[in-house]
JSON list of C-alpha atoms and ligand atoms in Angstrom, two decimals:
[
{"chain": "A", "resi": 1, "resn": "UNK", "atom": "CA", "xyz": [-0.19, -1.78, -19.76]},
{"chain": "A", "resi": 2, "resn": "UNK", "atom": "CA", "xyz": [2.03, -2.83, -17.12]},
{"chain": "A", "resi": 3, "resn": "UNK", "atom": "CA", "xyz": [3.80, 0.03, -14.90]},
{"chain": "A", "resi": 4, "resn": "UNK", "atom": "CA", "xyz": [6.83, -1.11, -14.93]},
{"chain": "A", "resi": 5, "resn": "UNK", "atom": "CA", "xyz": [6.88, -1.51, -18.83]},
{"chain": "A", "resi": 6, "resn": "UNK", "atom": "CA", "xyz": [5.31, 2.05, -19.10]},
{"chain": "A", "resi": 7, "resn": "UNK", "atom": "CA", "xyz": [8.13, 3.44, -16.93]},
{"chain": "A", "resi": 8, "resn": "UNK", "atom": "CA", "xyz": [10.84, 1.37, -18.85]},
{"chain": "A", "resi": 9, "resn": "UNK", "atom": "CA", "xyz": [9.40, 2.95, -22.17]},
{"chain": "A", "resi": 10, "resn": "UNK", "atom": "CA", "xyz": [9.83, 6.49, -20.40]},
{"chain": "A", "resi": 11, "resn": "UNK", "atom": "CA", "xyz": [13.32, 5.44, -19.35]},
{"chain": "A", "resi": 12, "resn": "UNK", "atom": "CA", "xyz": [14.26, 4.27, -22.90]},
{"chain": "A", "resi": 13, "resn": "UNK", "atom": "CA", "xyz": [12.95, 7.47, -24.44]},
{"chain": "A", "resi": 14, "resn": "UNK", "atom": "CA", "xyz": [14.86, 9.69, -22.38]},
{"chain": "A", "resi": 15, "resn": "UNK", "atom": "CA", "xyz": [18.33, 7.84, -22.98]},
{"chain": "A", "resi": 16, "resn": "UNK", "atom": "CA", "xyz": [17.65, 8.70, -26.95]},
{"chain": "A", "resi": 17, "resn": "UNK", "atom": "CA", "xyz": [16.01, 11.93, -26.34]},
{"chain": "A", "resi": 18, "resn": "UNK", "atom": "CA", "xyz": [16.86, 14.80, -28.60]},
{"chain": "A", "resi": 19, "resn": "UNK", "atom": "CA", "xyz": [13.97, 17.34, -27.59]},
{"chain": "A", "resi": 20, "resn": "UNK", "atom": "CA", "xyz": [16.38, 20.18, -25.96]},
{"chain": "A", "resi": 21, "resn": "UNK", "atom": "CA", "xyz": [19.89, 21.14, -26.22]},
{"chain": "A", "resi": 22, "resn": "UNK", "atom": "CA", "xyz": [20.91, 19.27, -23.10]},
{"chain": "A", "resi": 23, "resn": "UNK", "atom": "CA", "xyz": [21.03, 16.22, -25.09]},
{"chain": "A", "resi": 24, "resn": "UNK", "atom": "CA", "xyz": [24.41, 17.33, -26.61]},
{"chain": "A", "resi": 25, "resn": "UNK", "atom": "CA", "xyz": [26.36, 17.72, -23.45]},
{"chain": "A", "resi": 26, "resn": "UNK", "atom": "CA", "xyz": [24.96, 14.69, -21.53]},
{"chain": "A", "resi": 27, "resn": "UNK", "atom": "CA", "xyz": [26.80, 11.52, -21.07]},
{"chain": "A", "resi": 28, "resn": "UNK", "atom": "CA", "xyz": [23.62, 9.52, -19.59]},
{"chain": "A", "resi": 29, "resn": "UNK", "atom": "CA", "xyz": [20.11, 10.79, -19.35]},
{"chain": "A", "resi": 30, "resn": "UNK", "atom": "CA", "xyz": [18.48, 10.26, -15.67]},
{"chain": "A", "resi": 31, "resn": "UNK", "atom": "CA", "xyz": [14.88, 9.25, -16.16]},
{"chain": "A", "resi": 32, "resn": "UNK", "atom": "CA", "xyz": [14.56, 8.45, -12.47]},
{"chain": "A", "resi": 33, "resn": "UNK", "atom": "CA", "xyz": [14.00, 5.43, -10.42]},
{"chain": "A", "resi": 34, "resn": "UNK", "atom": "CA", "xyz": [11.86, 3.72, -7.68]},
{"chain": "A", "resi": 35, "resn": "UNK", "atom": "CA", "xyz": [8.73, 1.43, -7.42]},
{"chain": "A", "resi": 36, "resn": "UNK", "atom": "CA", "xyz": [5.94, 2.02, -9.78]},
{"chain": "A", "resi": 37, "resn": "UNK", "atom": "CA", "xyz": [3.49, 2.06, -6.73]},
{"chain": "A", "resi": 38, "resn": "UNK", "atom": "CA", "xyz": [5.48, 4.59, -4.83]},
{"chain": "A", "resi": 39, "resn": "UNK", "atom": "CA", "xyz": [3.47, 6.56, -2.21]},
{"chain": "A", "resi": 40, "resn": "UNK", "atom": "CA", "xyz": [5.85, 9.32, -2.36]},
{"chain": "A", "resi": 41, "resn": "UNK", "atom": "CA", "xyz": [7.84, 10.87, -5.47]},
{"chain": "A", "resi": 42, "resn": "UNK", "atom": "CA", "xyz": [10.70, 13.20, -5.17]},
{"chain": "A", "resi": 43, "resn": "UNK", "atom": "CA", "xyz": [11.23, 15.69, -7.70]},
{"chain": "A", "resi": 44, "resn": "UNK", "atom": "CA", "xyz": [14.61, 17.22, -7.81]},
{"chain": "A", "resi": 45, "resn": "UNK", "atom": "CA", "xyz": [16.18, 19.81, -10.40]},
{"chain": "A", "resi": 46, "resn": "UNK", "atom": "CA", "xyz": [18.32, 17.82, -12.75]},
{"chain": "A", "resi": 47, "resn": "UNK", "atom": "CA", "xyz": [21.37, 15.51, -12.84]},
{"chain": "A", "resi": 48, "resn": "UNK", "atom": "CA", "xyz": [24.51, 16.55, -11.57]},
{"chain": "A", "resi": 49, "resn": "UNK", "atom": "CA", "xyz": [28.15, 15.31, -12.32]},
{"chain": "A", "resi": 50, "resn": "UNK", "atom": "CA", "xyz": [27.75, 11.78, -10.65]},
{"chain": "A", "resi": 51, "resn": "UNK", "atom": "CA", "xyz": [24.11, 11.32, -11.86]},
{"chain": "A", "resi": 52, "resn": "UNK", "atom": "CA", "xyz": [25.26, 12.15, -15.82]},
{"chain": "A", "resi": 53, "resn": "UNK", "atom": "CA", "xyz": [27.85, 9.53, -15.38]},
{"chain": "A", "resi": 54, "resn": "UNK", "atom": "CA", "xyz": [25.80, 6.97, -13.70]},
{"chain": "A", "resi": 55, "resn": "UNK", "atom": "CA", "xyz": [22.24, 7.54, -15.34]},
{"chain": "A", "resi": 56, "resn": "UNK", "atom": "CA", "xyz": [20.74, 7.59, -11.81]},
{"chain": "A", "resi": 57, "resn": "UNK", "atom": "CA", "xyz": [19.22, 10.51, -9.72]},
{"chain": "A", "resi": 58, "resn": "UNK", "atom": "CA", "xyz": [20.74, 11.81, -6.51]},
{"chain": "A", "resi": 59, "resn": "UNK", "atom": "CA", "xyz": [23.86, 9.68, -6.19]},
{"chain": "A", "resi": 60, "resn": "UNK", "atom": "CA", "xyz": [26.41, 12.46, -5.40]},
{"chain": "A", "resi": 61, "resn": "UNK", "atom": "CA", "xyz": [26.49, 14.53, -2.26]},
{"chain": "A", "resi": 62, "resn": "UNK", "atom": "CA", "xyz": [23.31, 15.84, -2.44]},
{"chain": "A", "resi": 63, "resn": "UNK", "atom": "CA", "xyz": [21.89, 12.42, -2.96]},
{"chain": "A", "resi": 64, "resn": "UNK", "atom": "CA", "xyz": [23.78, 11.08, 0.29]},
{"chain": "A", "resi": 65, "resn": "UNK", "atom": "CA", "xyz": [21.89, 13.71, 2.20]},
{"chain": "A", "resi": 66, "resn": "UNK", "atom": "CA", "xyz": [18.68, 12.74, 0.76]},
{"chain": "A", "resi": 67, "resn": "UNK", "atom": "CA", "xyz": [19.37, 9.23, 1.89]},
{"chain": "A", "resi": 68, "resn": "UNK", "atom": "CA", "xyz": [20.38, 10.49, 5.36]},
{"chain": "A", "resi": 69, "resn": "UNK", "atom": "CA", "xyz": [17.14, 12.57, 5.72]},
{"chain": "A", "resi": 70, "resn": "UNK", "atom": "CA", "xyz": [15.08, 9.61, 4.56]},
{"chain": "A", "resi": 71, "resn": "UNK", "atom": "CA", "xyz": [16.80, 7.26, 7.00]},
{"chain": "A", "resi": 72, "resn": "UNK", "atom": "CA", "xyz": [16.02, 9.78, 9.74]},
{"chain": "A", "resi": 73, "resn": "UNK", "atom": "CA", "xyz": [12.34, 9.32, 9.08]},
{"chain": "A", "resi": 74, "resn": "UNK", "atom": "CA", "xyz": [12.65, 5.61, 8.74]},
{"chain": "A", "resi": 75, "resn": "UNK", "atom": "CA", "xyz": [12.58, 5.43, 4.77]},
{"chain": "A", "resi": 76, "resn": "UNK", "atom": "CA", "xyz": [14.92, 4.02, 2.35]},
{"chain": "A", "resi": 77, "resn": "UNK", "atom": "CA", "xyz": [15.58, 5.38, -0.95]},
{"chain": "A", "resi": 78, "resn": "UNK", "atom": "CA", "xyz": [14.21, 2.20, -2.61]},
{"chain": "A", "resi": 79, "resn": "UNK", "atom": "CA", "xyz": [10.71, 2.76, -1.23]},
{"chain": "A", "resi": 80, "resn": "UNK", "atom": "CA", "xyz": [10.32, 6.10, -3.30]},
{"chain": "A", "resi": 81, "resn": "UNK", "atom": "CA", "xyz": [10.14, 7.00, -6.79]},
{"chain": "A", "resi": 82, "resn": "UNK", "atom": "CA", "xyz": [13.07, 9.86, -7.28]},
{"chain": "A", "resi": 83, "resn": "UNK", "atom": "CA", "xyz": [13.29, 11.89, -10.44]},
{"chain": "A", "resi": 84, "resn": "UNK", "atom": "CA", "xyz": [14.08, 15.48, -11.66]},
{"chain": "A", "resi": 85, "resn": "UNK", "atom": "CA", "xyz": [12.44, 18.07, -13.81]},
{"chain": "A", "resi": 86, "resn": "UNK", "atom": "CA", "xyz": [15.05, 17.76, -16.70]},
{"chain": "A", "resi": 87, "resn": "UNK", "atom": "CA", "xyz": [16.35, 14.42, -17.16]},
{"chain": "A", "resi": 88, "resn": "UNK", "atom": "CA", "xyz": [19.76, 15.21, -18.71]},
{"chain": "A", "resi": 89, "resn": "UNK", "atom": "CA", "xyz": [22.65, 17.25, -16.92]},
{"chain": "A", "resi": 90, "resn": "UNK", "atom": "CA", "xyz": [22.72, 21.29, -17.45]},
{"chain": "A", "resi": 91, "resn": "UNK", "atom": "CA", "xyz": [26.54, 21.80, -18.46]},
{"chain": "A", "resi": 92, "resn": "UNK", "atom": "CA", "xyz": [28.13, 22.92, -15.09]},
{"chain": "A", "resi": 93, "resn": "UNK", "atom": "CA", "xyz": [25.06, 22.57, -13.20]},
{"chain": "A", "resi": 94, "resn": "UNK", "atom": "CA", "xyz": [23.71, 25.66, -14.53]},
{"chain": "A", "resi": 95, "resn": "UNK", "atom": "CA", "xyz": [20.03, 26.41, -14.16]},
{"chain": "A", "resi": 96, "resn": "UNK", "atom": "CA", "xyz": [17.60, 24.57, -16.44]},
{"chain": "A", "resi": 97, "resn": "UNK", "atom": "CA", "xyz": [16.28, 27.01, -19.18]},
{"chain": "A", "resi": 98, "resn": "UNK", "atom": "CA", "xyz": [12.48, 27.51, -19.51]},
{"chain": "A", "resi": 99, "resn": "UNK", "atom": "CA", "xyz": [12.69, 25.80, -23.00]},
{"chain": "A", "resi": 100, "resn": "UNK", "atom": "CA", "xyz": [14.50, 22.72, -21.52]},
{"chain": "A", "resi": 101, "resn": "UNK", "atom": "CA", "xyz": [11.93, 22.66, -18.52]},
{"chain": "A", "resi": 102, "resn": "UNK", "atom": "CA", "xyz": [9.18, 22.56, -21.23]},
{"chain": "A", "resi": 103, "resn": "UNK", "atom": "CA", "xyz": [10.60, 20.15, -23.55]},
{"chain": "A", "resi": 104, "resn": "UNK", "atom": "CA", "xyz": [11.26, 17.69, -20.73]},
{"chain": "A", "resi": 105, "resn": "UNK", "atom": "CA", "xyz": [7.85, 18.06, -18.91]},
{"chain": "A", "resi": 106, "resn": "UNK", "atom": "CA", "xyz": [6.04, 15.26, -20.73]},
{"chain": "A", "resi": 107, "resn": "UNK", "atom": "CA", "xyz": [8.18, 12.54, -19.38]},
{"chain": "A", "resi": 108, "resn": "UNK", "atom": "CA", "xyz": [7.51, 13.89, -15.70]},
{"chain": "A", "resi": 109, "resn": "UNK", "atom": "CA", "xyz": [3.97, 14.26, -16.53]},
{"chain": "A", "resi": 110, "resn": "UNK", "atom": "CA", "xyz": [3.65, 10.50, -17.85]},
{"chain": "A", "resi": 111, "resn": "UNK", "atom": "CA", "xyz": [5.66, 9.48, -14.81]},
{"chain": "A", "resi": 112, "resn": "UNK", "atom": "CA", "xyz": [3.25, 11.21, -12.33]},
{"chain": "A", "resi": 113, "resn": "UNK", "atom": "CA", "xyz": [0.28, 9.69, -14.25]},
{"chain": "A", "resi": 114, "resn": "UNK", "atom": "CA", "xyz": [1.68, 6.14, -14.15]},
{"chain": "A", "resi": 115, "resn": "UNK", "atom": "CA", "xyz": [2.65, 6.41, -10.49]},
{"chain": "A", "resi": 116, "resn": "UNK", "atom": "CA", "xyz": [-0.07, 8.53, -8.94]},
{"chain": "A", "resi": 117, "resn": "UNK", "atom": "CA", "xyz": [2.03, 9.05, -5.90]},
{"chain": "A", "resi": 118, "resn": "UNK", "atom": "CA", "xyz": [0.08, 10.47, -2.61]},
{"chain": "A", "resi": 119, "resn": "UNK", "atom": "CA", "xyz": [2.56, 12.67, -2.13]},
{"chain": "A", "resi": 120, "resn": "UNK", "atom": "CA", "xyz": [4.86, 14.70, -4.24]},
{"chain": "A", "resi": 121, "resn": "UNK", "atom": "CA", "xyz": [7.85, 16.53, -2.67]},
{"chain": "A", "resi": 122, "resn": "UNK", "atom": "CA", "xyz": [9.61, 19.04, -4.77]},
{"chain": "A", "resi": 123, "resn": "UNK", "atom": "CA", "xyz": [13.05, 19.74, -4.06]},
{"chain": "A", "resi": 124, "resn": "UNK", "atom": "CA", "xyz": [14.22, 23.16, -4.84]},
{"chain": "A", "resi": 125, "resn": "UNK", "atom": "CA", "xyz": [12.62, 26.03, -6.54]},
{"chain": "A", "resi": 126, "resn": "UNK", "atom": "CA", "xyz": [12.63, 24.66, -10.28]},
{"chain": "A", "resi": 127, "resn": "UNK", "atom": "CA", "xyz": [10.79, 21.77, -9.15]},
{"chain": "A", "resi": 128, "resn": "UNK", "atom": "CA", "xyz": [8.60, 23.63, -6.76]},
{"chain": "A", "resi": 129, "resn": "UNK", "atom": "CA", "xyz": [7.46, 26.05, -9.89]},
{"chain": "A", "resi": 130, "resn": "UNK", "atom": "CA", "xyz": [6.46, 23.05, -12.04]},
{"chain": "A", "resi": 131, "resn": "UNK", "atom": "CA", "xyz": [3.49, 22.86, -9.56]},
{"chain": "A", "resi": 132, "resn": "UNK", "atom": "CA", "xyz": [3.07, 26.17, -7.63]},
{"chain": "A", "resi": 133, "resn": "UNK", "atom": "CA", "xyz": [4.58, 28.86, -10.18]},
{"chain": "A", "resi": 134, "resn": "UNK", "atom": "CA", "xyz": [4.17, 32.02, -8.02]},
{"chain": "A", "resi": 135, "resn": "UNK", "atom": "CA", "xyz": [5.37, 30.79, -4.75]},
{"chain": "A", "resi": 136, "resn": "UNK", "atom": "CA", "xyz": [8.46, 31.60, -2.97]},
{"chain": "A", "resi": 137, "resn": "UNK", "atom": "CA", "xyz": [10.26, 28.64, -1.55]},
{"chain": "A", "resi": 138, "resn": "UNK", "atom": "CA", "xyz": [11.54, 30.43, 1.69]},
{"chain": "A", "resi": 139, "resn": "UNK", "atom": "CA", "xyz": [7.74, 30.93, 2.52]},
{"chain": "A", "resi": 140, "resn": "UNK", "atom": "CA", "xyz": [6.05, 27.89, 1.66]},
{"chain": "A", "resi": 141, "resn": "UNK", "atom": "CA", "xyz": [8.71, 25.29, 2.34]},
{"chain": "A", "resi": 142, "resn": "UNK", "atom": "CA", "xyz": [7.16, 22.14, 4.24]},
{"chain": "A", "resi": 143, "resn": "UNK", "atom": "CA", "xyz": [3.48, 23.32, 3.69]},
{"chain": "A", "resi": 144, "resn": "UNK", "atom": "CA", "xyz": [1.30, 21.20, 1.70]},
{"chain": "A", "resi": 145, "resn": "UNK", "atom": "CA", "xyz": [-0.40, 22.55, -1.35]},
{"chain": "A", "resi": 146, "resn": "UNK", "atom": "CA", "xyz": [-3.32, 20.68, -2.98]},
{"chain": "A", "resi": 147, "resn": "UNK", "atom": "CA", "xyz": [-2.99, 21.10, -6.88]},
{"chain": "A", "resi": 148, "resn": "UNK", "atom": "CA", "xyz": [-5.61, 19.09, -8.84]},
{"chain": "A", "resi": 149, "resn": "UNK", "atom": "CA", "xyz": [-6.09, 16.63, -6.32]},
{"chain": "A", "resi": 150, "resn": "UNK", "atom": "CA", "xyz": [-2.33, 16.18, -5.91]},
{"chain": "A", "resi": 151, "resn": "UNK", "atom": "CA", "xyz": [-0.82, 16.81, -2.57]},
{"chain": "A", "resi": 152, "resn": "UNK", "atom": "CA", "xyz": [2.65, 18.55, -3.25]},
{"chain": "A", "resi": 153, "resn": "UNK", "atom": "CA", "xyz": [4.85, 19.49, -0.52]},
{"chain": "A", "resi": 154, "resn": "UNK", "atom": "CA", "xyz": [7.83, 21.97, -1.62]},
{"chain": "A", "resi": 155, "resn": "UNK", "atom": "CA", "xyz": [11.17, 21.39, 0.31]},
{"chain": "A", "resi": 156, "resn": "UNK", "atom": "CA", "xyz": [14.57, 23.21, 0.16]},
{"chain": "A", "resi": 157, "resn": "UNK", "atom": "CA", "xyz": [16.97, 21.30, -2.24]},
{"chain": "A", "resi": 158, "resn": "UNK", "atom": "CA", "xyz": [19.24, 19.14, -0.08]},
{"chain": "A", "resi": 159, "resn": "UNK", "atom": "CA", "xyz": [22.15, 20.68, -1.88]},
{"chain": "A", "resi": 160, "resn": "UNK", "atom": "CA", "xyz": [21.23, 24.26, -0.16]},
{"chain": "A", "resi": 161, "resn": "UNK", "atom": "CA", "xyz": [21.55, 22.58, 3.26]},
{"chain": "A", "resi": 162, "resn": "UNK", "atom": "CA", "xyz": [25.00, 21.35, 1.93]},
{"chain": "A", "resi": 163, "resn": "UNK", "atom": "CA", "xyz": [26.07, 25.00, 0.98]},
{"chain": "A", "resi": 164, "resn": "UNK", "atom": "CA", "xyz": [24.09, 26.93, 4.06]},
{"chain": "A", "resi": 165, "resn": "UNK", "atom": "CA", "xyz": [24.41, 24.65, 7.15]},
{"chain": "A", "resi": 166, "resn": "UNK", "atom": "CA", "xyz": [21.82, 26.97, 8.77]},
{"chain": "A", "resi": 167, "resn": "UNK", "atom": "CA", "xyz": [19.32, 25.59, 6.82]},
{"chain": "A", "resi": 168, "resn": "UNK", "atom": "CA", "xyz": [20.12, 21.93, 7.85]},
{"chain": "A", "resi": 169, "resn": "UNK", "atom": "CA", "xyz": [17.76, 21.87, 10.90]},
{"chain": "A", "resi": 170, "resn": "UNK", "atom": "CA", "xyz": [15.10, 23.51, 8.69]},
{"chain": "A", "resi": 171, "resn": "UNK", "atom": "CA", "xyz": [15.25, 20.77, 6.09]},
{"chain": "A", "resi": 172, "resn": "UNK", "atom": "CA", "xyz": [15.37, 18.14, 8.73]},
{"chain": "A", "resi": 173, "resn": "UNK", "atom": "CA", "xyz": [12.08, 19.62, 10.30]},
{"chain": "A", "resi": 174, "resn": "UNK", "atom": "CA", "xyz": [10.42, 19.62, 7.14]},
{"chain": "A", "resi": 175, "resn": "UNK", "atom": "CA", "xyz": [11.24, 15.85, 6.49]},
{"chain": "A", "resi": 176, "resn": "UNK", "atom": "CA", "xyz": [10.00, 15.12, 9.87]},
{"chain": "A", "resi": 177, "resn": "UNK", "atom": "CA", "xyz": [6.67, 16.17, 8.82]},
{"chain": "A", "resi": 178, "resn": "UNK", "atom": "CA", "xyz": [6.41, 13.56, 5.70]},
{"chain": "A", "resi": 179, "resn": "UNK", "atom": "CA", "xyz": [5.31, 10.20, 7.51]},
{"chain": "A", "resi": 180, "resn": "UNK", "atom": "CA", "xyz": [2.12, 12.00, 8.73]},
{"chain": "A", "resi": 181, "resn": "UNK", "atom": "CA", "xyz": [1.40, 13.74, 5.46]},
{"chain": "A", "resi": 182, "resn": "UNK", "atom": "CA", "xyz": [1.84, 10.31, 3.69]},
{"chain": "A", "resi": 183, "resn": "UNK", "atom": "CA", "xyz": [-0.63, 8.87, 6.44]},
{"chain": "A", "resi": 184, "resn": "UNK", "atom": "CA", "xyz": [-3.24, 11.56, 5.95]},
{"chain": "A", "resi": 185, "resn": "UNK", "atom": "CA", "xyz": [-2.99, 11.87, 2.25]},
{"chain": "A", "resi": 186, "resn": "UNK", "atom": "CA", "xyz": [-5.59, 10.30, 0.01]},
{"chain": "A", "resi": 187, "resn": "UNK", "atom": "CA", "xyz": [-4.58, 8.95, -3.30]},
{"chain": "A", "resi": 188, "resn": "UNK", "atom": "CA", "xyz": [-5.21, 11.65, -5.93]},
{"chain": "A", "resi": 189, "resn": "UNK", "atom": "CA", "xyz": [-8.22, 11.19, -8.07]},
{"chain": "A", "resi": 190, "resn": "UNK", "atom": "CA", "xyz": [-7.63, 10.18, -11.67]},
{"chain": "A", "resi": 191, "resn": "UNK", "atom": "CA", "xyz": [-4.86, 12.58, -12.68]},
{"chain": "A", "resi": 192, "resn": "UNK", "atom": "CA", "xyz": [-5.65, 14.75, -15.73]},
{"chain": "A", "resi": 193, "resn": "UNK", "atom": "CA", "xyz": [-2.52, 16.10, -17.50]},
{"chain": "A", "resi": 194, "resn": "UNK", "atom": "CA", "xyz": [-4.24, 18.91, -19.44]},
{"chain": "A", "resi": 195, "resn": "UNK", "atom": "CA", "xyz": [-6.00, 20.16, -16.41]},
{"chain": "A", "resi": 196, "resn": "UNK", "atom": "CA", "xyz": [-2.66, 20.23, -14.66]},
{"chain": "A", "resi": 197, "resn": "UNK", "atom": "CA", "xyz": [-0.96, 22.22, -17.28]},
{"chain": "A", "resi": 198, "resn": "UNK", "atom": "CA", "xyz": [-3.73, 24.92, -17.34]},
{"chain": "A", "resi": 199, "resn": "UNK", "atom": "CA", "xyz": [-3.89, 24.92, -13.56]},
{"chain": "A", "resi": 200, "resn": "UNK", "atom": "CA", "xyz": [-0.08, 25.79, -13.61]},
{"chain": "A", "resi": 201, "resn": "UNK", "atom": "CA", "xyz": [-1.29, 29.15, -15.20]},
{"chain": "A", "resi": 202, "resn": "UNK", "atom": "CA", "xyz": [-3.82, 30.15, -12.63]},
{"chain": "A", "resi": 203, "resn": "UNK", "atom": "CA", "xyz": [-2.29, 31.75, -9.61]},
{"chain": "A", "resi": 204, "resn": "UNK", "atom": "CA", "xyz": [-5.57, 31.84, -7.81]},
{"chain": "A", "resi": 205, "resn": "UNK", "atom": "CA", "xyz": [-5.69, 27.90, -7.97]},
{"chain": "A", "resi": 206, "resn": "UNK", "atom": "CA", "xyz": [-3.17, 28.01, -5.26]},
{"chain": "A", "resi": 207, "resn": "UNK", "atom": "CA", "xyz": [-4.72, 26.63, -1.97]},
{"chain": "A", "resi": 208, "resn": "UNK", "atom": "CA", "xyz": [-2.56, 26.46, 1.24]},
{"chain": "A", "resi": 209, "resn": "UNK", "atom": "CA", "xyz": [-4.23, 24.33, 3.83]},
{"chain": "B", "resi": 301, "resn": "LIG", "atom": "N1", "xyz": [20.44, 17.38, -7.47]},
{"chain": "B", "resi": 301, "resn": "LIG", "atom": "C1", "xyz": [19.28, 17.42, -8.33]},
{"chain": "B", "resi": 301, "resn": "LIG", "atom": "O1", "xyz": [18.33, 18.17, -8.34]},
{"chain": "B", "resi": 301, "resn": "LIG", "atom": "N2", "xyz": [19.05, 16.03, -8.82]},
{"chain": "B", "resi": 301, "resn": "LIG", "atom": "C2", "xyz": [19.85, 15.02, -8.89]},
{"chain": "B", "resi": 301, "resn": "LIG", "atom": "O2", "xyz": [19.61, 14.07, -9.33]},
{"chain": "B", "resi": 301, "resn": "LIG", "atom": "C3", "xyz": [21.19, 15.38, -8.26]},
{"chain": "B", "resi": 301, "resn": "LIG", "atom": "C4", "xyz": [21.33, 16.32, -7.79]},
{"chain": "B", "resi": 302, "resn": "LIG", "atom": "FE1", "xyz": [15.01, 15.11, -23.76]},
{"chain": "B", "resi": 302, "resn": "LIG", "atom": "FE2", "xyz": [14.79, 16.06, -21.28]},
{"chain": "B", "resi": 302, "resn": "LIG", "atom": "FE3", "xyz": [17.23, 15.36, -21.97]},
{"chain": "B", "resi": 302, "resn": "LIG", "atom": "FE4", "xyz": [16.08, 17.57, -22.89]},
{"chain": "B", "resi": 302, "resn": "LIG", "atom": "S1", "xyz": [16.39, 17.22, -20.93]},
{"chain": "B", "resi": 302, "resn": "LIG", "atom": "S2", "xyz": [17.22, 16.07, -24.17]},
{"chain": "B", "resi": 302, "resn": "LIG", "atom": "S3", "xyz": [14.05, 17.07, -23.19]},
{"chain": "B", "resi": 302, "resn": "LIG", "atom": "S4", "xyz": [15.38, 14.18, -21.75]}
]
């Protein structure tokens, strides 16, 4: 099937989804957006206030910073696919709960399968934990990790840099590594969701390089 159409189907499913309690408090589901053949996929935590109102990811303060950080490495948000580990806003921006992350995961799984990006950038610890469960973001941020053929690069969440200005140069340095990572990354071999889930449960599979 056409990739655009497949992504549209996911977006439609998200807007009607009632698979977890977040459906009760959301205004709009936020499936994510970007080109179906994007080389790079950014995965954040979950929609905030503005995202929930507009149905689009990263359109508030953290989004403005993301756009600025992308601009500094010569990239535009329209070039990348942007989504979150939960597609509906947790009330008051609280942390997403394990059952919500689990309920929402199949949407992300499908998006990864369709887009098969060269590089996955996780923004914040919830998104990192989806791929590298045992890691500490303060220890591995900016370092690429191969997870079942996928190149995953964990970054701090841009909102963290807004709350802690001392993190800003660290976040900028991490972003500066991206163009080379994308240049050197191979397209992942065919992506197998079942293996991926199994992989998440095995700490020893983590390989830093
Ligand atoms: N923060 C996130 O993690 N995701 C968004 O879409 C916006 C802010
Ligand atoms: Fe469905 Fe995900 Fe929204 Fe929960 S967060 S209602 S699983 S789309």
